[in-house]
Amino acid sequence: MTKESISSFISRLTVSLLLLLTVAQHAQGQKIFKQEKDSIPFFRGFALSFDLVGPAKLMLSDYGEYEGALRINLHDEWFPVFELGLGHASHVDDEVTNLTYKTTAPYFRLGMDWNIKKQKHGPYRIYAGFRYAFTNYKCDILHEKGLEDHVWNTKSDFGTEGISCYQHWLEGVFGIDASVMGPFHLGWTVRYKRRLFHKEGDIGNSWYVPGFGLNDSDNMSVNFNVIIDI
């Protein structure tokens, strides 16, 4: 091998080694070959929440709910949720039938929320999720003033008490919550509700379904929650 060949080989080898060293340093700086581990644990605790919209509806209208929830925090990303509430209604149809509708019953929801915010571990979260919900309730449909018999000029009672009903439905949920001080959070959710199947009484449809709202095939609702991390 001539001196010129040896010199050319050494030069090429030196240039190649310098290039490899430069690439390795750049890769280390960009953390291509070494990925940082997420130091946040998978199980992050529980949260209890209470809705303020339902009690406000009870004060201002003929129906409403008391509702609380238990939510599990898995890595600030997945949130299994169990919700329990008590719905109440006492409504008189003054314009058409003068029928009185009454019910008080619990309802249950089970589902999951996902934190869709890019930075999962920040002071606030953006959720998307779903719920499967169920209620088994009894209602009274009465004509408390009585039906008038214009022939005999008398009044007779009309209606039924303790009508057995149930309903299953699905909910799509979108919400936001933010830390305000220590373990306390405030948040709101918007829910679209779609009835799956149900049973109602023989003398008419329920005016209100606990947890679902005014009776229809679908419904919308808003919750404003006070949340405490445990």
PDB file of C-alpha atoms in Angstrom:
ATOM      1  CA  MET A   1       0.000   0.000   0.000  1.00  0.00           C
ATOM      2  CA  THR A   2       1.509   3.360  -0.996  1.00  0.00           C
ATOM      3  CA  LYS A   3       1.990   6.259   1.375  1.00  0.00           C
ATOM      4  CA  GLU A   4      -0.680   8.211  -0.506  1.00  0.00           C
ATOM      5  CA  SER A   5      -3.218   5.378   0.055  1.00  0.00           C
ATOM      6  CA  ILE A   6      -2.362   5.089   3.750  1.00  0.00           C
ATOM      7  CA  SER A   7      -2.664   8.848   4.205  1.00  0.00           C
ATOM      8  CA  SER A   8      -6.040   8.889   2.377  1.00  0.00           C
ATOM      9  CA  PHE A   9      -7.343   5.954   4.483  1.00  0.00           C
ATOM     10  CA  ILE A  10      -6.308   7.662   7.755  1.00  0.00           C
ATOM     11  CA  SER A  11      -7.941  10.923   6.659  1.00  0.00           C
ATOM     12  CA  ARG A  12     -11.240   9.219   5.780  1.00  0.00           C
ATOM     13  CA  LEU A  13     -11.237   7.268   9.063  1.00  0.00           C
ATOM     14  CA  THR A  14     -10.600  10.427  11.049  1.00  0.00           C
ATOM     15  CA  VAL A  15     -13.424  12.276   9.307  1.00  0.00           C
ATOM     16  CA  SER A  16     -15.796   9.316   9.872  1.00  0.00           C
ATOM     17  CA  LEU A  17     -14.977   9.142  13.592  1.00  0.00           C
ATOM     18  CA  LEU A  18     -15.493  12.890  13.964  1.00  0.00           C
ATOM     19  CA  LEU A  19     -18.886  12.647  12.241  1.00  0.00           C
ATOM     20  CA  LEU A  20     -19.987   9.738  14.461  1.00  0.00           C
ATOM     21  CA  LEU A  21     -18.898  11.625  17.586  1.00  0.00           C
ATOM     22  CA  THR A  22     -20.830  14.727  16.494  1.00  0.00           C
ATOM     23  CA  VAL A  23     -23.999  12.720  15.785  1.00  0.00           C
ATOM     24  CA  ALA A  24     -23.743  10.885  19.144  1.00  0.00           C
ATOM     25  CA  GLN A  25     -23.362  14.145  21.064  1.00  0.00           C
ATOM     26  CA  HIS A  26     -26.328  15.665  19.199  1.00  0.00           C
ATOM     27  CA  ALA A  27     -28.440  12.587  19.855  1.00  0.00           C
ATOM     28  CA  GLN A  28     -27.588  12.692  23.554  1.00  0.00           C
ATOM     29  CA  GLY A  29     -28.515  16.369  23.665  1.00  0.00           C
ATOM     30  CA  GLN A  30     -31.853  15.673  21.966  1.00  0.00           C
ATOM     31  CA  LYS A  31     -32.468  12.601  24.211  1.00  0.00           C
ATOM     32  CA  ILE A  32     -32.967  10.325  21.198  1.00  0.00           C
ATOM     33  CA  PHE A  33     -31.232   7.294  22.662  1.00  0.00           C
ATOM     34  CA  LYS A  34     -32.242   7.922  26.288  1.00  0.00           C
ATOM     35  CA  GLN A  35     -35.861   8.687  27.206  1.00  0.00           C
ATOM     36  CA  GLU A  36     -36.716  10.203  30.544  1.00  0.00           C
ATOM     37  CA  LYS A  37     -39.018   8.141  32.767  1.00  0.00           C
ATOM     38  CA  ASP A  38     -42.330   9.641  33.949  1.00  0.00           C
ATOM     39  CA  SER A  39     -41.893  10.102  37.699  1.00  0.00           C
ATOM     40  CA  ILE A  40     -45.669  10.496  38.333  1.00  0.00           C
ATOM     41  CA  PRO A  41     -47.123   7.307  39.925  1.00  0.00           C
ATOM     42  CA  PHE A  42     -49.927   5.393  38.189  1.00  0.00           C
ATOM     43  CA  PHE A  43     -52.358   5.587  41.135  1.00  0.00           C
ATOM     44  CA  ARG A  44     -52.930   9.218  42.119  1.00  0.00           C
ATOM     45  CA  GLY A  45     -55.725   8.856  44.690  1.00  0.00           C
ATOM     46  CA  PHE A  46     -59.438   9.599  44.848  1.00  0.00           C
ATOM     47  CA  ALA A  47     -61.638  12.662  44.467  1.00  0.00           C
ATOM     48  CA  LEU A  48     -65.086  13.377  45.911  1.00  0.00           C
ATOM     49  CA  SER A  49     -67.376  15.879  44.222  1.00  0.00           C
ATOM     50  CA  PHE A  50     -70.796  17.437  44.781  1.00  0.00           C
ATOM     51  CA  ASP A  51     -72.963  19.116  42.154  1.00  0.00           C
ATOM     52  CA  LEU A  52     -74.462  22.574  42.854  1.00  0.00           C
ATOM     53  CA  VAL A  53     -76.806  22.854  39.854  1.00  0.00           C
ATOM     54  CA  GLY A  54     -79.252  20.142  41.002  1.00  0.00           C
ATOM     55  CA  PRO A  55     -80.050  21.751  44.392  1.00  0.00           C
ATOM     56  CA  ALA A  56     -80.422  25.130  42.666  1.00  0.00           C
ATOM     57  CA  LYS A  57     -83.007  23.613  40.301  1.00  0.00           C
ATOM     58  CA  LEU A  58     -84.913  22.223  43.300  1.00  0.00           C
ATOM     59  CA  MET A  59     -85.093  25.734  44.788  1.00  0.00           C
ATOM     60  CA  LEU A  60     -86.147  27.437  41.555  1.00  0.00           C
ATOM     61  CA  SER A  61     -88.293  24.853  39.752  1.00  0.00           C
ATOM     62  CA  ASP A  62     -90.468  21.743  40.186  1.00  0.00           C
ATOM     63  CA  TYR A  63     -87.607  19.236  39.966  1.00  0.00           C
ATOM     64  CA  GLY A  64     -83.927  18.730  40.708  1.00  0.00           C
ATOM     65  CA  GLU A  65     -81.304  16.421  42.214  1.00  0.00           C
ATOM     66  CA  TYR A  66     -78.765  15.978  44.970  1.00  0.00           C
ATOM     67  CA  GLU A  67     -75.740  14.299  43.401  1.00  0.00           C
ATOM     68  CA  GLY A  68     -72.243  13.243  44.437  1.00  0.00           C
ATOM     69  CA  ALA A  69     -69.437  11.335  42.713  1.00  0.00           C
ATOM     70  CA  LEU A  70     -66.370   9.245  43.550  1.00  0.00           C
ATOM     71  CA  ARG A  71     -63.598   9.424  40.963  1.00  0.00           C
ATOM     72  CA  ILE A  72     -60.320   7.452  40.832  1.00  0.00           C
ATOM     73  CA  ASN A  73     -57.242   9.175  39.396  1.00  0.00           C
ATOM     74  CA  LEU A  74     -54.996   6.916  37.307  1.00  0.00           C
ATOM     75  CA  HIS A  75     -51.865   8.793  36.222  1.00  0.00           C
ATOM     76  CA  ASP A  76     -53.835  12.062  35.748  1.00  0.00           C
ATOM     77  CA  GLU A  77     -55.132  10.535  32.508  1.00  0.00           C
ATOM     78  CA  TRP A  78     -57.863   7.944  33.188  1.00  0.00           C
ATOM     79  CA  PHE A  79     -60.656   8.552  35.712  1.00  0.00           C
ATOM     80  CA  PRO A  80     -63.151   5.759  36.503  1.00  0.00           C
ATOM     81  CA  VAL A  81     -66.261   7.417  37.989  1.00  0.00           C
ATOM     82  CA  PHE A  82     -69.196   6.294  40.132  1.00  0.00           C
ATOM     83  CA  GLU A  83     -72.046   8.786  40.608  1.00  0.00           C
ATOM     84  CA  LEU A  84     -74.965   8.518  43.019  1.00  0.00           C
ATOM     85  CA  GLY A  85     -77.897  10.899  43.245  1.00  0.00           C
ATOM     86  CA  LEU A  86     -81.414  11.451  44.540  1.00  0.00           C
ATOM     87  CA  GLY A  87     -83.925  13.007  42.159  1.00  0.00           C
ATOM     88  CA  HIS A  88     -87.142  14.722  43.217  1.00  0.00           C
ATOM     89  CA  ALA A  89     -90.106  16.279  41.384  1.00  0.00           C
ATOM     90  CA  SER A  90     -93.476  17.730  42.356  1.00  0.00           C
ATOM     91  CA  HIS A  91     -95.225  19.249  39.370  1.00  0.00           C
ATOM     92  CA  VAL A  92     -98.801  20.344  38.615  1.00  0.00           C
ATOM     93  CA  ASP A  93     -99.912  20.687  35.009  1.00  0.00           C
ATOM     94  CA  ASP A  94    -102.106  23.773  35.448  1.00  0.00           C
ATOM     95  CA  GLU A  95    -102.725  24.498  31.771  1.00  0.00           C
ATOM     96  CA  VAL A  96    -104.072  21.224  30.371  1.00  0.00           C
ATOM     97  CA  THR A  97    -104.957  18.353  32.682  1.00  0.00           C
ATOM     98  CA  ASN A  98    -104.449  19.686  36.236  1.00  0.00           C
ATOM     99  CA  LEU A  99    -102.625  16.426  36.968  1.00  0.00           C
ATOM    100  CA  THR A 100    -100.025  16.356  39.751  1.00  0.00           C
ATOM    101  CA  TYR A 101     -96.847  14.368  39.187  1.00  0.00           C
ATOM    102  CA  LYS A 102     -94.613  13.362  42.135  1.00  0.00           C
ATOM    103  CA  THR A 103     -91.540  11.166  42.507  1.00  0.00           C
ATOM    104  CA  THR A 104     -88.449  10.803  44.694  1.00  0.00           C
ATOM    105  CA  ALA A 105     -85.890   8.109  43.884  1.00  0.00           C
ATOM    106  CA  PRO A 106     -82.149   7.389  43.657  1.00  0.00           C
ATOM    107  CA  TYR A 107     -80.181   6.927  40.438  1.00  0.00           C
ATOM    108  CA  PHE A 108     -76.740   5.531  39.617  1.00  0.00           C
ATOM    109  CA  ARG A 109     -74.109   6.176  36.961  1.00  0.00           C
ATOM    110  CA  LEU A 110     -70.874   4.347  36.152  1.00  0.00           C
ATOM    111  CA  GLY A 111     -68.334   5.424  33.553  1.00  0.00           C
ATOM    112  CA  MET A 112     -64.922   6.765  32.603  1.00  0.00           C
ATOM    113  CA  ASP A 113     -63.360  10.144  31.868  1.00  0.00           C
ATOM    114  CA  TRP A 114     -60.166  10.745  29.873  1.00  0.00           C
ATOM    115  CA  ASN A 115     -57.953  13.793  30.334  1.00  0.00           C
ATOM    116  CA  ILE A 116     -57.491  14.958  26.728  1.00  0.00           C
ATOM    117  CA  LYS A 117     -55.209  17.863  27.657  1.00  0.00           C
ATOM    118  CA  LYS A 118     -51.679  17.467  26.240  1.00  0.00           C
ATOM    119  CA  GLN A 119     -49.929  18.283  29.543  1.00  0.00           C
ATOM    120  CA  LYS A 120     -51.625  15.704  31.782  1.00  0.00           C
ATOM    121  CA  HIS A 121     -50.119  16.758  35.137  1.00  0.00           C
ATOM    122  CA  GLY A 122     -51.009  20.460  35.126  1.00  0.00           C
ATOM    123  CA  PRO A 123     -53.300  22.377  37.539  1.00  0.00           C
ATOM    124  CA  TYR A 124     -56.367  21.955  35.317  1.00  0.00           C
ATOM    125  CA  ARG A 125     -57.818  19.152  33.168  1.00  0.00           C
ATOM    126  CA  ILE A 126     -60.050  18.815  30.113  1.00  0.00           C
ATOM    127  CA  TYR A 127     -62.245  15.708  30.075  1.00  0.00           C
ATOM    128  CA  ALA A 128     -64.182  13.628  27.600  1.00  0.00           C
ATOM    129  CA  GLY A 129     -66.047  10.547  28.783  1.00  0.00           C
ATOM    130  CA  PHE A 130     -69.213   8.483  29.030  1.00  0.00           C
ATOM    131  CA  ARG A 131     -71.691   7.183  31.628  1.00  0.00           C
ATOM    132  CA  TYR A 132     -74.077   4.243  31.813  1.00  0.00           C
ATOM    133  CA  ALA A 133     -76.987   5.245  34.050  1.00  0.00           C
ATOM    134  CA  PHE A 134     -79.979   3.552  35.666  1.00  0.00           C
ATOM    135  CA  THR A 135     -82.896   4.443  37.905  1.00  0.00           C
ATOM    136  CA  ASN A 136     -85.744   2.380  39.335  1.00  0.00           C
ATOM    137  CA  TYR A 137     -88.446   4.709  40.643  1.00  0.00           C
ATOM    138  CA  LYS A 138     -92.082   5.023  41.616  1.00  0.00           C
ATOM    139  CA  CYS A 139     -94.289   7.965  40.769  1.00  0.00           C
ATOM    140  CA  ASP A 140     -97.724   9.301  41.651  1.00  0.00           C
ATOM    141  CA  ILE A 141     -99.997  10.748  38.958  1.00  0.00           C
ATOM    142  CA  LEU A 142    -103.060  12.303  40.592  1.00  0.00           C
ATOM    143  CA  HIS A 143    -105.859  14.729  39.900  1.00  0.00           C
ATOM    144  CA  GLU A 144    -105.907  16.201  43.409  1.00  0.00           C
ATOM    145  CA  LYS A 145    -108.824  18.554  42.756  1.00  0.00           C
ATOM    146  CA  GLY A 146    -110.951  15.661  41.496  1.00  0.00           C
ATOM    147  CA  LEU A 147    -112.879  15.255  38.264  1.00  0.00           C
ATOM    148  CA  GLU A 148    -116.214  17.048  38.110  1.00  0.00           C
ATOM    149  CA  ASP A 149    -119.385  15.172  37.170  1.00  0.00           C
ATOM    150  CA  HIS A 150    -121.592  17.880  35.689  1.00  0.00           C
ATOM    151  CA  VAL A 151    -124.627  15.576  35.678  1.00  0.00           C
ATOM    152  CA  TRP A 152    -124.606  14.776  39.390  1.00  0.00           C
ATOM    153  CA  ASN A 153    -122.605  17.888  40.333  1.00  0.00           C
ATOM    154  CA  THR A 154    -119.995  15.878  42.270  1.00  0.00           C
ATOM    155  CA  LYS A 155    -116.242  15.330  42.185  1.00  0.00           C
ATOM    156  CA  SER A 156    -114.420  12.021  42.075  1.00  0.00           C
ATOM    157  CA  ASP A 157    -110.759  11.195  42.620  1.00  0.00           C
ATOM    158  CA  PHE A 158    -108.588  10.241  39.662  1.00  0.00           C
ATOM    159  CA  GLY A 159    -105.031   8.920  39.503  1.00  0.00           C
ATOM    160  CA  THR A 160    -102.658   6.229  40.696  1.00  0.00           C
ATOM    161  CA  GLU A 161     -99.974   6.142  43.375  1.00  0.00           C
ATOM    162  CA  GLY A 162     -96.788   4.069  43.438  1.00  0.00           C
ATOM    163  CA  ILE A 163     -96.494   3.403  39.689  1.00  0.00           C
ATOM    164  CA  SER A 164     -93.358   1.283  39.124  1.00  0.00           C
ATOM    165  CA  CYS A 165     -91.004   2.599  36.422  1.00  0.00           C
ATOM    166  CA  TYR A 166     -87.388   2.249  35.369  1.00  0.00           C
ATOM    167  CA  GLN A 167     -85.031   3.698  32.793  1.00  0.00           C
ATOM    168  CA  HIS A 168     -81.542   2.965  31.410  1.00  0.00           C
ATOM    169  CA  TRP A 169     -79.605   5.572  29.450  1.00  0.00           C
ATOM    170  CA  LEU A 170     -76.153   6.578  28.157  1.00  0.00           C
ATOM    171  CA  GLU A 171     -74.410   9.926  28.625  1.00  0.00           C
ATOM    172  CA  GLY A 172     -71.638  11.602  26.648  1.00  0.00           C
ATOM    173  CA  VAL A 173     -69.643  13.934  28.900  1.00  0.00           C
ATOM    174  CA  PHE A 174     -67.336  16.894  28.295  1.00  0.00           C
ATOM    175  CA  GLY A 175     -65.890  18.917  31.170  1.00  0.00           C
ATOM    176  CA  ILE A 176     -63.149  21.044  32.711  1.00  0.00           C
ATOM    177  CA  ASP A 177     -61.874  21.332  36.271  1.00  0.00           C
ATOM    178  CA  ALA A 178     -59.145  23.492  37.809  1.00  0.00           C
ATOM    179  CA  SER A 179     -57.316  23.597  41.133  1.00  0.00           C
ATOM    180  CA  VAL A 180     -58.271  26.643  43.228  1.00  0.00           C
ATOM    181  CA  MET A 181     -56.519  25.976  46.550  1.00  0.00           C
ATOM    182  CA  GLY A 182     -54.730  22.881  47.838  1.00  0.00           C
ATOM    183  CA  PRO A 183     -56.938  19.808  47.319  1.00  0.00           C
ATOM    184  CA  PHE A 184     -59.982  21.875  46.265  1.00  0.00           C
ATOM    185  CA  HIS A 185     -61.056  22.031  42.621  1.00  0.00           C
ATOM    186  CA  LEU A 186     -63.981  23.595  40.793  1.00  0.00           C
ATOM    187  CA  GLY A 187     -65.313  22.194  37.541  1.00  0.00           C
ATOM    188  CA  TRP A 188     -68.259  21.892  35.189  1.00  0.00           C
ATOM    189  CA  THR A 189     -69.532  19.254  32.783  1.00  0.00           C
ATOM    190  CA  VAL A 190     -71.937  19.262  29.841  1.00  0.00           C
ATOM    191  CA  ARG A 191     -73.827  16.011  29.237  1.00  0.00           C
ATOM    192  CA  TYR A 192     -75.822  14.644  26.332  1.00  0.00           C
ATOM    193  CA  LYS A 193     -78.204  11.893  27.496  1.00  0.00           C
ATOM    194  CA  ARG A 194     -79.754   9.227  25.287  1.00  0.00           C
ATOM    195  CA  ARG A 195     -82.424   6.831  26.548  1.00  0.00           C
ATOM    196  CA  LEU A 196     -81.797   3.128  25.914  1.00  0.00           C
ATOM    197  CA  PHE A 197     -84.923   1.385  27.248  1.00  0.00           C
ATOM    198  CA  HIS A 198     -87.539   2.088  29.882  1.00  0.00           C
ATOM    199  CA  LYS A 199     -90.826   1.096  31.491  1.00  0.00           C
ATOM    200  CA  GLU A 200     -93.571   3.542  32.431  1.00  0.00           C
ATOM    201  CA  GLY A 201     -97.031   3.393  33.930  1.00  0.00           C
ATOM    202  CA  ASP A 202    -100.264   2.451  32.203  1.00  0.00           C
ATOM    203  CA  ILE A 203    -102.000   5.801  32.656  1.00  0.00           C
ATOM    204  CA  GLY A 204     -99.313   8.071  31.176  1.00  0.00           C
ATOM    205  CA  ASN A 205     -95.635   8.845  30.760  1.00  0.00           C
ATOM    206  CA  SER A 206     -93.470  10.081  33.603  1.00  0.00           C
ATOM    207  CA  TRP A 207     -93.075  13.853  33.579  1.00  0.00           C
ATOM    208  CA  TYR A 208     -89.599  13.598  35.145  1.00  0.00           C
ATOM    209  CA  VAL A 209     -87.066  10.745  35.395  1.00  0.00           C
ATOM    210  CA  PRO A 210     -84.616  10.939  38.360  1.00  0.00           C
ATOM    211  CA  GLY A 211     -81.113  11.700  37.099  1.00  0.00           C
ATOM    212  CA  PHE A 212     -82.238  11.967  33.479  1.00  0.00           C
ATOM    213  CA  GLY A 213     -84.419  15.054  33.667  1.00  0.00           C
ATOM    214  CA  LEU A 214     -87.650  15.916  31.891  1.00  0.00           C
ATOM    215  CA  ASN A 215     -88.902  12.848  30.070  1.00  0.00           C
ATOM    216  CA  ASP A 216     -87.868  12.531  26.433  1.00  0.00           C
ATOM    217  CA  SER A 217     -85.789  10.232  24.226  1.00  0.00           C
ATOM    218  CA  ASP A 218     -82.740  12.480  24.759  1.00  0.00           C
ATOM    219  CA  ASN A 219     -81.731  15.338  27.018  1.00  0.00           C
ATOM    220  CA  MET A 220     -78.977  17.838  27.853  1.00  0.00           C
ATOM    221  CA  SER A 221     -77.732  18.961  31.257  1.00  0.00           C
ATOM    222  CA  VAL A 222     -74.958  20.951  32.937  1.00  0.00           C
ATOM    223  CA  ASN A 223     -73.239  20.264  36.270  1.00  0.00           C
ATOM    224  CA  PHE A 224     -71.082  22.591  38.357  1.00  0.00           C
ATOM    225  CA  ASN A 225     -68.975  20.598  40.819  1.00  0.00           C
ATOM    226  CA  VAL A 226     -67.033  21.247  43.993  1.00  0.00           C
ATOM    227  CA  ILE A 227     -64.217  18.640  44.041  1.00  0.00           C
ATOM    228  CA  ILE A 228     -61.929  17.522  46.860  1.00  0.00           C
ATOM    229  CA  ASP A 229     -58.837  15.394  46.179  1.00  0.00           C
ATOM    230  CA  ILE A 230     -58.103  12.688  48.761  1.00  0.00           C
TER     231      ILE A 230
END
